[in-house]
mmCIF file of C-alpha atoms and ligand atoms in Angstrom:
data_model
loop_
_atom_site.group_PDB
_atom_site.id
_atom_site.type_symbol
_atom_site.label_atom_id
_atom_site.label_comp_id
_atom_site.label_asym_id
_atom_site.label_seq_id
_atom_site.Cartn_x
_atom_site.Cartn_y
_atom_site.Cartn_z
ATOM 1 C CA MET A 1 9.498 -52.205 -5.251
ATOM 2 C CA SER A 2 11.792 -50.287 -7.585
ATOM 3 C CA ASP A 3 15.071 -48.975 -6.148
ATOM 4 C CA THR A 4 14.582 -45.698 -8.038
ATOM 5 C CA LEU A 5 12.752 -43.081 -5.974
ATOM 6 C CA LEU A 6 12.941 -40.009 -8.216
ATOM 7 C CA GLU A 7 13.302 -40.003 -11.978
ATOM 8 C CA VAL A 8 13.626 -36.697 -13.833
ATOM 9 C CA ARG A 9 13.653 -36.737 -17.641
ATOM 10 C CA GLY A 10 14.048 -33.805 -20.024
ATOM 11 C CA LEU A 11 13.139 -31.150 -17.486
ATOM 12 C CA ARG A 12 12.919 -27.668 -18.971
ATOM 13 C CA LYS A 13 12.182 -24.236 -17.513
ATOM 14 C CA HIS A 14 12.497 -21.000 -19.429
ATOM 15 C CA PHE A 15 11.730 -17.516 -18.101
ATOM 16 C CA HIS A 16 10.669 -14.514 -20.165
ATOM 17 C CA PRO A 17 11.711 -11.442 -18.183
ATOM 18 C CA LYS A 18 11.041 -9.152 -21.162
ATOM 19 C CA ARG A 19 9.479 -9.452 -24.609
ATOM 20 C CA ARG A 20 11.793 -11.327 -26.957
ATOM 21 C CA VAL A 21 14.121 -12.324 -24.073
ATOM 22 C CA THR A 22 14.193 -16.024 -23.103
ATOM 23 C CA VAL A 23 16.319 -17.164 -20.174
ATOM 24 C CA ARG A 24 16.972 -20.888 -20.616
ATOM 25 C CA ALA A 25 17.338 -21.587 -16.910
ATOM 26 C CA VAL A 26 16.910 -25.400 -17.160
ATOM 27 C CA GLU A 27 17.353 -27.251 -20.431
ATOM 28 C CA ASP A 28 16.788 -30.993 -20.893
ATOM 29 C CA VAL A 29 17.873 -32.020 -17.391
ATOM 30 C CA SER A 30 17.671 -35.768 -16.581
ATOM 31 C CA PHE A 31 18.814 -37.722 -13.532
ATOM 32 C CA SER A 32 17.537 -40.249 -11.036
ATOM 33 C CA ILE A 33 17.900 -40.811 -7.278
ATOM 34 C CA ARG A 34 17.678 -44.163 -5.558
ATOM 35 C CA ARG A 35 15.901 -44.686 -2.253
ATOM 36 C CA GLY A 36 18.131 -43.520 0.600
ATOM 37 C CA GLU A 37 20.729 -42.021 -1.778
ATOM 38 C CA ALA A 38 22.348 -38.592 -1.450
ATOM 39 C CA PHE A 39 22.601 -37.001 -4.945
ATOM 40 C CA GLY A 40 24.380 -33.699 -5.409
ATOM 41 C CA LEU A 41 23.546 -31.006 -8.004
ATOM 42 C CA VAL A 42 26.466 -28.559 -8.329
ATOM 43 C CA GLY A 43 27.508 -25.624 -10.414
ATOM 44 C CA GLU A 44 28.234 -21.898 -10.226
ATOM 45 C CA SER A 45 25.595 -19.420 -9.132
ATOM 46 C CA GLY A 46 23.014 -19.032 -11.910
ATOM 47 C CA CYS A 47 23.648 -22.427 -13.519
ATOM 48 C CA GLY A 48 20.019 -23.487 -12.956
ATOM 49 C CA LYS A 49 20.449 -26.007 -10.168
ATOM 50 C CA SER A 50 18.030 -24.346 -7.721
ATOM 51 C CA THR A 51 15.528 -23.709 -10.514
ATOM 52 C CA ALA A 52 15.690 -27.384 -11.504
ATOM 53 C CA ALA A 53 15.106 -28.429 -7.879
ATOM 54 C CA ARG A 54 12.118 -26.115 -7.532
ATOM 55 C CA ALA A 55 10.680 -27.163 -10.877
ATOM 56 C CA LEU A 56 10.704 -30.860 -10.028
ATOM 57 C CA LEU A 57 8.896 -30.071 -6.761
ATOM 58 C CA ARG A 58 6.499 -27.874 -8.755
ATOM 59 C CA LEU A 59 7.218 -24.851 -6.566
ATOM 60 C CA ILE A 60 7.560 -23.365 -10.045
ATOM 61 C CA GLU A 61 5.855 -25.101 -12.952
ATOM 62 C CA PRO A 62 8.291 -26.585 -15.490
ATOM 63 C CA ASP A 63 7.675 -26.087 -19.229
ATOM 64 C CA ALA A 64 8.473 -29.648 -20.277
ATOM 65 C CA GLY A 65 9.797 -32.985 -19.090
ATOM 66 C CA SER A 66 8.644 -35.723 -16.763
ATOM 67 C CA VAL A 67 9.162 -36.270 -13.060
ATOM 68 C CA ARG A 68 8.243 -39.608 -11.513
ATOM 69 C CA PHE A 69 8.394 -40.031 -7.748
ATOM 70 C CA GLY A 70 7.874 -43.534 -6.324
ATOM 71 C CA GLY A 71 6.134 -44.409 -9.619
ATOM 72 C CA ALA A 72 3.731 -41.391 -9.480
ATOM 73 C CA ASP A 73 3.672 -38.788 -12.228
ATOM 74 C CA VAL A 74 4.446 -35.536 -10.410
ATOM 75 C CA LEU A 75 3.856 -33.103 -13.295
ATOM 76 C CA THR A 76 0.353 -34.280 -14.129
ATOM 77 C CA ALA A 77 -0.810 -34.821 -10.542
ATOM 78 C CA ARG A 78 -3.680 -32.609 -9.289
ATOM 79 C CA GLY A 79 -5.602 -32.145 -6.074
ATOM 80 C CA ALA A 80 -5.338 -34.952 -3.495
ATOM 81 C CA SER A 81 -2.745 -36.934 -5.467
ATOM 82 C CA LEU A 82 -0.446 -33.887 -5.750
ATOM 83 C CA LYS A 83 -0.924 -33.190 -2.023
ATOM 84 C CA ALA A 84 0.056 -36.832 -1.251
ATOM 85 C CA ILE A 85 3.177 -36.570 -3.413
ATOM 86 C CA ARG A 86 4.175 -33.204 -1.862
ATOM 87 C CA ARG A 87 4.012 -34.740 1.593
ATOM 88 C CA ARG A 88 6.683 -37.254 0.554
ATOM 89 C CA MET A 89 9.060 -34.655 -1.011
ATOM 90 C CA GLN A 90 10.087 -31.833 1.293
ATOM 91 C CA ILE A 91 12.500 -28.922 0.889
ATOM 92 C CA VAL A 92 15.009 -27.311 3.238
ATOM 93 C CA PHE A 93 15.915 -23.787 2.116
ATOM 94 C CA GLN A 94 19.206 -21.889 2.376
ATOM 95 C CA ASP A 95 17.605 -19.222 4.536
ATOM 96 C CA PRO A 96 15.088 -20.814 6.935
ATOM 97 C CA TYR A 97 14.227 -17.393 8.371
ATOM 98 C CA SER A 98 12.569 -16.341 5.102
ATOM 99 C CA SER A 99 10.429 -19.476 5.105
ATOM 100 C CA LEU A 100 9.344 -19.187 8.795
ATOM 101 C CA ASP A 101 6.530 -16.788 9.670
ATOM 102 C CA PRO A 102 8.025 -14.420 12.275
ATOM 103 C CA ARG A 103 4.573 -14.189 14.036
ATOM 104 C CA GLN A 104 4.056 -17.955 14.259
ATOM 105 C CA SER A 105 5.538 -19.913 17.135
ATOM 106 C CA ILE A 106 7.821 -22.850 16.386
ATOM 107 C CA GLY A 107 5.082 -25.154 17.667
ATOM 108 C CA GLY A 108 2.652 -23.617 15.137
ATOM 109 C CA ALA A 109 5.207 -23.930 12.317
ATOM 110 C CA LEU A 110 5.712 -27.660 13.041
ATOM 111 C CA THR A 111 2.100 -28.694 13.778
ATOM 112 C CA GLU A 112 0.379 -26.776 10.962
ATOM 113 C CA PRO A 113 1.652 -29.067 8.162
ATOM 114 C CA MET A 114 0.670 -32.134 10.231
ATOM 115 C CA ARG A 115 -2.865 -30.789 10.565
ATOM 116 C CA VAL A 116 -3.115 -29.780 6.889
ATOM 117 C CA HIS A 117 -1.987 -33.249 5.766
ATOM 118 C CA GLY A 118 -4.152 -35.084 8.288
ATOM 119 C CA ILE A 119 -1.185 -36.663 10.137
ATOM 120 C CA ALA A 120 -1.941 -35.363 13.642
ATOM 121 C CA GLU A 121 -3.590 -32.485 15.494
ATOM 122 C CA GLY A 122 -4.008 -31.063 18.976
ATOM 123 C CA ARG A 123 -1.918 -32.690 21.699
ATOM 124 C CA ASP A 124 -0.717 -35.484 19.455
ATOM 125 C CA ALA A 125 0.684 -32.989 16.940
ATOM 126 C CA ARG A 126 2.372 -31.010 19.707
ATOM 127 C CA ARG A 127 3.901 -34.184 21.173
ATOM 128 C CA ARG A 128 5.235 -35.123 17.723
ATOM 129 C CA ALA A 129 6.603 -31.600 17.218
ATOM 130 C CA GLY A 130 8.467 -31.773 20.550
ATOM 131 C CA ALA A 131 9.977 -35.115 19.527
ATOM 132 C CA LEU A 132 11.056 -33.611 16.166
ATOM 133 C CA LEU A 133 12.802 -30.753 17.938
ATOM 134 C CA GLU A 134 14.685 -33.217 20.116
ATOM 135 C CA GLU A 135 15.604 -35.206 17.012
ATOM 136 C CA VAL A 136 17.263 -32.135 15.465
ATOM 137 C CA GLY A 137 19.039 -31.184 18.742
ATOM 138 C CA LEU A 138 16.689 -28.537 20.203
ATOM 139 C CA PRO A 139 14.724 -28.684 23.485
ATOM 140 C CA PRO A 140 10.930 -29.276 23.246
ATOM 141 C CA ALA A 141 10.545 -25.958 25.199
ATOM 142 C CA ALA A 142 11.435 -24.224 21.914
ATOM 143 C CA LEU A 143 7.852 -24.964 20.729
ATOM 144 C CA ASP A 144 6.612 -21.841 22.488
ATOM 145 C CA ARG A 145 9.289 -19.513 21.128
ATOM 146 C CA TYR A 146 9.497 -17.505 17.884
ATOM 147 C CA PRO A 147 11.966 -17.595 14.968
ATOM 148 C CA HIS A 148 13.792 -14.370 15.941
ATOM 149 C CA GLU A 149 14.808 -15.963 19.289
ATOM 150 C CA PHE A 150 17.106 -18.477 17.542
ATOM 151 C CA SER A 151 20.523 -18.347 15.896
ATOM 152 C CA GLY A 152 20.977 -19.128 12.176
ATOM 153 C CA GLY A 153 22.057 -22.706 12.922
ATOM 154 C CA GLN A 154 19.120 -23.276 15.254
ATOM 155 C CA ARG A 155 16.721 -21.871 12.698
ATOM 156 C CA GLN A 156 18.123 -24.255 10.109
ATOM 157 C CA ARG A 157 17.499 -27.105 12.587
ATOM 158 C CA ILE A 158 13.869 -25.882 12.862
ATOM 159 C CA GLY A 159 13.628 -25.828 9.055
ATOM 160 C CA ILE A 160 14.837 -29.430 9.003
ATOM 161 C CA ALA A 161 12.373 -30.408 11.757
ATOM 162 C CA ARG A 162 9.547 -28.892 9.710
ATOM 163 C CA ALA A 163 10.623 -30.815 6.615
ATOM 164 C CA LEU A 164 10.574 -34.028 8.724
ATOM 165 C CA ALA A 165 7.125 -33.307 10.142
ATOM 166 C CA LEU A 166 5.452 -34.925 7.145
ATOM 167 C CA GLU A 167 7.712 -38.003 7.223
ATOM 168 C CA PRO A 168 9.086 -37.530 3.704
ATOM 169 C CA GLU A 169 11.160 -40.024 1.705
ATOM 170 C CA LEU A 170 13.091 -37.328 -0.177
ATOM 171 C CA ILE A 171 14.527 -34.020 1.094
ATOM 172 C CA VAL A 172 15.548 -31.393 -1.422
ATOM 173 C CA ALA A 173 18.228 -29.424 0.405
ATOM 174 C CA ASP A 174 18.891 -26.169 -1.455
ATOM 175 C CA GLU A 175 22.265 -24.774 -0.272
ATOM 176 C CA PRO A 176 21.258 -25.830 3.280
ATOM 177 C CA VAL A 177 24.486 -24.749 4.994
ATOM 178 C CA SER A 178 25.916 -22.026 2.779
ATOM 179 C CA ALA A 179 24.461 -19.181 4.907
ATOM 180 C CA LEU A 180 25.966 -20.624 8.138
ATOM 181 C CA ASP A 181 29.337 -20.156 9.845
ATOM 182 C CA VAL A 182 31.802 -22.904 9.024
ATOM 183 C CA SER A 183 31.669 -24.504 12.508
ATOM 184 C CA VAL A 184 27.835 -24.512 12.403
ATOM 185 C CA GLN A 185 27.879 -25.899 8.854
ATOM 186 C CA ALA A 186 29.666 -29.031 10.113
ATOM 187 C CA GLN A 187 27.087 -29.554 12.885
ATOM 188 C CA VAL A 188 24.160 -29.213 10.499
ATOM 189 C CA LEU A 189 25.769 -31.536 7.931
ATOM 190 C CA LEU A 190 26.335 -34.155 10.655
ATOM 191 C CA LEU A 191 22.703 -33.828 11.654
ATOM 192 C CA LEU A 192 21.525 -34.308 8.028
ATOM 193 C CA GLU A 193 23.807 -37.342 7.621
ATOM 194 C CA ASP A 194 22.502 -38.821 10.888
ATOM 195 C CA LEU A 195 18.864 -38.272 9.817
ATOM 196 C CA ARG A 196 19.615 -39.763 6.453
ATOM 197 C CA ARG A 197 20.958 -42.970 7.961
ATOM 198 C CA ARG A 198 18.349 -43.324 10.706
ATOM 199 C CA ARG A 199 15.317 -42.509 8.549
ATOM 200 C CA GLY A 200 16.590 -43.950 5.228
ATOM 201 C CA LEU A 201 16.016 -40.547 3.585
ATOM 202 C CA ALA A 202 17.053 -39.730 0.053
ATOM 203 C CA PHE A 203 18.536 -36.278 -0.597
ATOM 204 C CA LEU A 204 18.822 -34.000 -3.602
ATOM 205 C CA PHE A 205 21.588 -31.787 -2.277
ATOM 206 C CA VAL A 206 21.934 -28.546 -4.259
ATOM 207 C CA SER A 207 25.190 -26.683 -3.625
ATOM 208 C CA HIS A 208 27.915 -24.570 -5.169
ATOM 209 C CA ASP A 209 30.365 -25.955 -2.591
ATOM 210 C CA LEU A 210 32.091 -29.075 -3.849
ATOM 211 C CA SER A 211 33.734 -29.872 -0.548
ATOM 212 C CA VAL A 212 30.311 -30.184 1.140
ATOM 213 C CA VAL A 213 28.940 -32.273 -1.728
ATOM 214 C CA ARG A 214 32.051 -34.477 -1.647
ATOM 215 C CA TRP A 215 31.405 -35.172 2.034
ATOM 216 C CA PHE A 216 27.648 -35.671 1.893
ATOM 217 C CA CYS A 217 26.781 -37.209 -1.467
ATOM 218 C CA GLU A 218 27.274 -40.520 -3.210
ATOM 219 C CA ARG A 219 26.637 -39.336 -6.776
ATOM 220 C CA VAL A 220 26.771 -35.884 -8.305
ATOM 221 C CA ALA A 221 25.633 -34.039 -11.441
ATOM 222 C CA VAL A 222 27.485 -30.910 -12.587
ATOM 223 C CA MET A 223 25.343 -28.211 -14.235
ATOM 224 C CA TYR A 224 26.455 -25.493 -16.591
ATOM 225 C CA LEU A 225 24.093 -22.946 -18.187
ATOM 226 C CA GLY A 226 21.002 -25.005 -17.398
ATOM 227 C CA ARG A 227 22.356 -28.359 -18.571
ATOM 228 C CA ILE A 228 24.001 -31.331 -16.897
ATOM 229 C CA VAL A 229 27.514 -31.660 -18.335
ATOM 230 C CA GLU A 230 28.771 -34.565 -16.235
ATOM 231 C CA GLU A 231 27.256 -37.084 -13.839
ATOM 232 C CA GLY A 232 28.668 -39.984 -11.868
ATOM 233 C CA PRO A 233 29.950 -41.215 -8.503
ATOM 234 C CA VAL A 234 31.036 -38.231 -6.427
ATOM 235 C CA ALA A 235 34.559 -39.451 -5.732
ATOM 236 C CA ARG A 236 35.291 -40.101 -9.402
ATOM 237 C CA VAL A 237 33.678 -36.912 -10.734
ATOM 238 C CA LEU A 238 35.437 -34.670 -8.203
ATOM 239 C CA ASN A 239 38.788 -36.504 -8.210
ATOM 240 C CA ALA A 240 39.072 -37.313 -11.911
ATOM 241 C CA PRO A 241 36.496 -35.217 -13.783
ATOM 242 C CA LEU A 242 36.012 -35.893 -17.507
ATOM 243 C CA HIS A 243 34.330 -32.592 -18.475
ATOM 244 C CA PRO A 244 36.653 -29.558 -18.613
ATOM 245 C CA TYR A 245 34.086 -27.477 -16.716
ATOM 246 C CA ALA A 246 33.903 -30.041 -13.895
ATOM 247 C CA ALA A 247 37.707 -29.943 -13.794
ATOM 248 C CA MET A 248 37.690 -26.144 -13.545
ATOM 249 C CA LEU A 249 35.109 -26.202 -10.768
ATOM 250 C CA ARG A 250 37.060 -28.837 -8.874
ATOM 251 C CA ASP A 251 40.220 -26.706 -9.245
ATOM 252 C CA ALA A 252 38.444 -23.783 -7.621
ATOM 253 C CA TYR A 253 38.076 -25.765 -4.356
ATOM 254 C CA PRO A 254 40.962 -27.232 -2.405
ATOM 255 C CA VAL A 255 41.128 -30.996 -2.268
ATOM 256 C CA PRO A 256 43.137 -33.118 0.129
ATOM 257 C CA ASP A 257 45.249 -34.866 -2.515
ATOM 258 C CA PRO A 258 47.563 -32.334 -4.249
ATOM 259 C CA ALA A 259 48.217 -34.830 -7.061
ATOM 260 C CA HIS A 260 44.689 -34.197 -8.271
ATOM 261 C CA ARG A 261 45.224 -30.466 -8.599
ATOM 262 C CA ALA A 262 48.448 -30.249 -10.568
ATOM 263 C CA ALA A 263 47.395 -30.491 -14.200
ATOM 264 C CA LEU A 264 44.053 -28.737 -14.004
ATOM 265 C CA PRO A 265 43.249 -25.468 -15.698
ATOM 266 C CA ARG A 266 42.126 -22.520 -13.619
ATOM 267 C CA ILE A 267 38.653 -20.995 -13.713
ATOM 268 C CA ILE A 268 38.584 -18.801 -16.824
ATOM 269 C CA GLY A 269 36.131 -16.020 -17.534
ATOM 270 C CA GLU A 270 32.564 -15.388 -16.492
ATOM 271 C CA ILE A 271 29.542 -17.650 -16.922
ATOM 272 C CA PRO A 272 27.658 -16.386 -20.032
ATOM 273 C CA SER A 273 24.024 -15.257 -19.761
ATOM 274 C CA ALA A 274 21.405 -18.006 -19.997
ATOM 275 C CA ALA A 275 19.462 -15.497 -22.157
ATOM 276 C CA ALA A 276 22.158 -15.717 -24.848
ATOM 277 C CA PRO A 277 23.976 -19.046 -24.437
ATOM 278 C CA PRO A 278 26.887 -19.588 -26.847
ATOM 279 C CA PRO A 279 26.156 -21.846 -29.836
ATOM 280 C CA GLY A 280 27.584 -25.344 -29.995
ATOM 281 C CA CYS A 281 28.974 -26.385 -26.644
ATOM 282 C CA PRO A 282 27.873 -23.588 -24.253
ATOM 283 C CA PHE A 283 31.200 -23.957 -22.403
ATOM 284 C CA HIS A 284 33.400 -23.381 -25.486
ATOM 285 C CA PRO A 285 34.262 -19.709 -24.835
ATOM 286 C CA ARG A 286 35.852 -20.736 -21.497
ATOM 287 C CA CYS A 287 37.237 -24.112 -22.425
ATOM 288 C CA VAL A 288 40.998 -24.593 -22.811
ATOM 289 C CA HIS A 289 40.364 -27.737 -24.878
ATOM 290 C CA ALA A 290 37.888 -26.187 -27.358
ATOM 291 C CA MET A 291 38.129 -27.455 -30.954
ATOM 292 C CA PRO A 292 36.560 -25.931 -34.083
ATOM 293 C CA ARG A 293 33.446 -28.251 -33.868
ATOM 294 C CA CYS A 294 32.818 -27.113 -30.269
ATOM 295 C CA SER A 295 31.500 -23.723 -31.406
ATOM 296 C CA THR A 296 28.898 -25.248 -33.726
ATOM 297 C CA GLU A 297 27.977 -28.773 -32.516
ATOM 298 C CA PRO A 298 26.320 -29.128 -29.090
ATOM 299 C CA PRO A 299 27.685 -32.279 -27.395
ATOM 300 C CA ALA A 300 25.068 -34.774 -26.174
ATOM 301 C CA LEU A 301 25.182 -36.160 -22.665
ATOM 302 C CA LEU A 302 26.401 -39.722 -23.314
ATOM 303 C CA ALA A 303 26.962 -42.625 -20.967
ATOM 304 C CA LYS A 304 30.674 -43.003 -20.135
ATOM 305 C CA ASP A 305 32.155 -45.543 -17.753
ATOM 306 C CA ASP A 306 30.271 -45.159 -14.424
ATOM 307 C CA GLY A 307 28.369 -41.970 -15.372
ATOM 308 C CA ALA A 308 27.742 -39.641 -18.303
ATOM 309 C CA VAL A 309 29.482 -36.644 -19.888
ATOM 310 C CA ALA A 310 28.606 -34.041 -22.559
ATOM 311 C CA CYS A 311 31.878 -33.189 -24.278
ATOM 312 C CA HIS A 312 33.345 -33.843 -27.746
ATOM 313 C CA LEU A 313 36.575 -35.018 -26.086
ATOM 314 C CA HIS A 314 34.687 -38.050 -24.862
ATOM 315 C CA GLY A 315 32.053 -38.824 -27.513
HETATM 316 FE FE1 SF4 B 1 35.414 -28.031 -24.211
HETATM 317 FE FE2 SF4 B 1 34.562 -28.804 -26.615
HETATM 318 FE FE3 SF4 B 1 34.266 -30.396 -24.534
HETATM 319 FE FE4 SF4 B 1 32.790 -28.194 -24.767
HETATM 320 S S1 SF4 B 1 32.749 -29.987 -26.139
HETATM 321 S S2 SF4 B 1 33.794 -28.909 -22.931
HETATM 322 S S3 SF4 B 1 34.284 -26.788 -25.676
HETATM 323 S S4 SF4 B 1 36.227 -29.738 -25.471
#
């Protein structure tokens, strides 16, 4: 059996909010995730990371590219085969409240997907749902309560339990702790890490927060204006980034070793609109290392050492 669980190649998603306006939200994004691996996708708000995550799950339909999951072709799957793939890839949202029906009990929210996917029903489904709640640190008595009766952290635990209800192999966690208080963030991250180890789950962890990604992930890809600009082992990318944008991002977050902060440039300027990305390297208007060719020649993402980088300084 291949070690690769998810393989994304050339994923593209454009939006057309008005006539003659094209927002290039995701452009030629490629990465892979091994079984049981935690892979981070980071970047500023609006860089396309959440859109890429939703497109590979087909919560929105991508325009181009390929997504293979456990050998199955996700983008051409239909009917029963798509349903089977969806069962194995689940998502945890930033705001679980918006994804929980306020009129449905927690028991209903957990047993419904089991029934729809033919995993369990009736008493068996309820017993499984109670066990899931215990696994995420909530009492089984919570089955008969409703979403508004829980705190934000508890609701996120319920969202995690619901994702686990279909016994997935991959969890796409889209900013799963950024809406929570810092103390609660740590508890939920510890829970996710514990589940990952016990169940052998792989994660696509989408976040703007490098400190969280540094703690949780093994590898990371940095996105800018819809494209991956650097990818590699998380410790190397965040401690010694090759791409100037990854260096800027890293500089925006405190790191334990002050030696890694000294020579880094500060965040400069605003992220340009994905409806009118700059020509050449899209980062050139903000880059302190920009050269004349950077405003005309787009750099390709090329393999470099233990990862890949898209920058003329390195290619
Ligand atoms: Fe900066 Fe040029 Fe590299 Fe883009 S290609 S990140 S502008 S040095």
